[in-house]
Amino acid sequence: MKYGIAIFPSKDIQDVANSYRMRYDPHYALIPPHITLKEAFEEDDEDIEKVVKELSEVAKETNPFSFAIRKLSTFSPVTNTIYMKVEASEELQNLHERLNRTDIPKEDTFNFVPHITIAQKLSDDEHSDVYGSLQMKSFEFEERIDRFQLLYQLDNGSWTVYETFRLGKG
């Protein structure tokens, strides 16, 4: 089965992200707005409890932390993806690194760039138009993170929460 690890931001951030995703993200119906901590990986059903145990340890050793979003950015020219840029923080980077030091399969294809996708799979012209118009808007958010989620992918391609891990909790 395919699994992933993500942080779901507050409803306020999700509402703003979804206002664009509805129109510009073909994955809108498959998963809510999120920050990917670990890209999708394959794991056998019988081994997932070992992963859950490791994630529980990582969560227990990680204190809640804050993050900020101040602007939009894009992965262009690599992909025509537009995202809410999560400002780099030592705590978020450390959490990502801790997850990669576990025995969870390491299948990261990209460098860790914390973000919340709001548009993807756009044509070049559409990307240019949408990114140009969105750059004029203000994106200012700060919030505290106290949990992350292990997700699994259903047969229809959508993702659902397998388990939630509270930071700093036993």
Coordinates of C-alpha atoms in Angstrom, one line a residue:
M1 CA 0.0 0.0 0.0
K2 CA 1.1 3.6 -0.6
Y3 CA 1.6 5.8 2.4
G4 CA 2.8 9.4 3.0
I5 CA 3.4 11.8 5.9
A6 CA 2.0 15.3 6.0
I7 CA 1.0 18.2 8.2
F8 CA -2.5 19.6 7.7
P9 CA -2.6 23.4 8.4
S10 CA -5.5 25.2 10.1
K11 CA -8.9 25.6 8.5
D12 CA -8.1 29.3 7.6
I13 CA -5.1 28.3 5.5
Q14 CA -6.9 25.4 4.0
D15 CA -9.8 27.6 3.0
V16 CA -7.5 30.1 1.2
A17 CA -5.6 27.3 -0.5
N18 CA -8.8 25.5 -1.6
S19 CA -10.2 28.7 -3.0
Y20 CA -7.4 28.4 -5.7
R21 CA -7.0 24.6 -5.7
M22 CA -10.7 24.2 -6.7
R23 CA -9.9 25.8 -10.0
Y24 CA -6.2 25.2 -10.5
D25 CA -5.3 21.8 -8.9
P26 CA -6.5 18.6 -10.4
H27 CA -5.7 16.8 -7.1
Y28 CA -8.2 19.1 -5.2
A29 CA -10.6 16.2 -4.5
L30 CA -7.9 13.7 -3.6
I31 CA -6.3 15.3 -0.5
P32 CA -6.8 18.5 1.5
P33 CA -4.2 21.2 1.5
H34 CA -1.1 20.0 3.3
I35 CA 2.7 20.2 3.8
T36 CA 4.4 17.0 2.7
L37 CA 6.9 15.8 5.3
K38 CA 7.7 12.6 3.5
E39 CA 6.9 11.7 -0.1
A40 CA 4.7 8.7 -0.8
F41 CA 6.3 5.3 -0.1
E42 CA 5.3 1.7 -0.4
E43 CA 4.9 -0.4 2.7
D44 CA 3.4 -3.9 3.3
D45 CA 0.3 -4.0 5.4
E46 CA 2.0 -6.3 7.9
D47 CA 4.9 -3.9 8.4
I48 CA 2.9 -0.7 8.9
E49 CA 2.7 -1.1 12.7
K50 CA 6.5 -0.9 12.8
V51 CA 6.3 2.4 10.9
V52 CA 3.6 3.7 13.3
K53 CA 5.9 2.8 16.3
E54 CA 8.8 4.8 14.7
L55 CA 6.5 7.7 13.9
S56 CA 5.3 7.7 17.5
E57 CA 8.9 8.0 18.8
V58 CA 9.7 10.8 16.4
A59 CA 6.5 12.7 17.5
K60 CA 7.3 12.2 21.2
E61 CA 10.9 13.6 20.6
T62 CA 9.6 16.6 18.7
N63 CA 8.1 19.7 20.4
P64 CA 5.3 21.7 18.8
F65 CA 6.6 24.5 16.7
S66 CA 5.4 27.5 14.6
F67 CA 5.6 28.2 10.9
A68 CA 4.8 31.2 8.7
I69 CA 3.6 31.7 5.2
R70 CA 4.4 35.1 3.7
K71 CA 4.3 34.7 -0.1
L72 CA 3.7 32.5 -3.1
S73 CA 6.3 30.8 -5.1
T74 CA 6.6 28.4 -8.0
F75 CA 8.7 25.3 -9.1
S76 CA 8.8 26.6 -12.6
P77 CA 10.6 25.8 -14.9
V78 CA 10.8 22.3 -13.4
T79 CA 7.0 22.0 -13.1
N80 CA 4.2 24.5 -13.4
T81 CA 3.3 24.3 -9.8
I82 CA 2.3 27.3 -7.7
Y83 CA 2.5 27.1 -3.9
M84 CA 2.2 28.9 -0.6
K85 CA 5.8 29.0 0.6
V86 CA 6.3 27.8 4.1
E87 CA 9.2 29.8 5.5
A88 CA 12.2 27.7 6.4
S89 CA 12.3 26.8 10.1
E90 CA 14.9 24.7 12.0
E91 CA 12.1 22.7 13.7
L92 CA 10.4 21.8 10.4
Q93 CA 13.7 20.9 8.8
N94 CA 14.6 18.8 11.9
L95 CA 11.3 16.9 11.8
H96 CA 11.8 16.1 8.1
E97 CA 15.4 14.9 8.8
R98 CA 14.3 12.8 11.7
L99 CA 11.7 11.1 9.5
N100 CA 14.4 10.3 7.0
R101 CA 16.6 8.7 9.7
T102 CA 13.9 6.1 10.4
D103 CA 13.6 2.7 8.7
I104 CA 10.6 4.1 6.7
P105 CA 11.4 3.6 3.0
K106 CA 13.4 6.6 1.6
E107 CA 11.9 7.4 -1.8
D108 CA 12.4 11.2 -1.8
T109 CA 12.7 12.4 -5.4
F110 CA 12.9 16.1 -4.6
N111 CA 14.7 18.3 -2.1
F112 CA 12.5 19.2 0.9
V113 CA 10.8 22.5 0.1
P114 CA 8.0 23.0 2.7
H115 CA 5.0 24.3 0.8
I116 CA 1.2 24.0 0.3
T117 CA 0.3 23.5 -3.4
I118 CA -2.4 25.7 -4.7
A119 CA -2.0 25.1 -8.5
Q120 CA -0.4 22.4 -10.6
K121 CA -0.3 20.8 -14.0
L122 CA -0.9 24.2 -15.7
S123 CA 0.0 25.0 -19.2
D124 CA 2.9 27.4 -19.6
D125 CA 0.6 30.3 -20.5
E126 CA -1.9 29.4 -17.7
H127 CA 1.0 29.2 -15.2
S128 CA 2.3 32.6 -16.2
D129 CA -1.2 34.3 -16.0
V130 CA -2.2 32.7 -12.7
Y131 CA 1.2 33.2 -11.0
G132 CA 1.3 36.8 -12.2
S133 CA -2.2 37.6 -10.9
L134 CA -1.6 35.8 -7.5
Q135 CA 1.7 37.6 -6.8
M136 CA -0.3 40.7 -6.3
K137 CA -2.3 39.2 -3.4
S138 CA -1.2 39.1 0.2
F139 CA -0.5 35.8 2.0
E140 CA 0.3 36.3 5.7
F141 CA -0.2 33.3 8.0
E142 CA 1.5 32.1 11.2
E143 CA 0.5 29.1 13.1
R144 CA 1.5 26.5 15.6
I145 CA 1.9 22.8 14.6
D146 CA 1.3 20.2 17.2
R147 CA 0.7 17.1 15.1
F148 CA 1.4 15.3 11.8
Q149 CA -0.4 12.5 10.0
L150 CA 0.4 9.2 8.4
L151 CA -1.8 8.9 5.3
Y152 CA -2.6 6.0 3.0
Q153 CA -3.9 6.1 -0.6
L154 CA -7.2 4.5 -1.5
D155 CA -7.9 2.7 -4.8
N156 CA -9.5 5.8 -6.2
G157 CA -6.3 7.8 -5.7
S158 CA -7.6 9.8 -2.7
W159 CA -5.7 10.0 0.6
T160 CA -7.0 9.4 4.0
V161 CA -5.5 9.6 7.5
Y162 CA -4.2 6.3 8.9
E163 CA -3.0 7.8 12.2
T164 CA -2.3 11.2 13.8
F165 CA 0.8 11.8 15.9
R166 CA 0.8 14.6 18.5
L167 CA 4.1 16.3 19.0
G168 CA 5.8 16.1 22.4
K169 CA 3.2 13.6 23.6
G170 CA 3.9 10.1 24.9

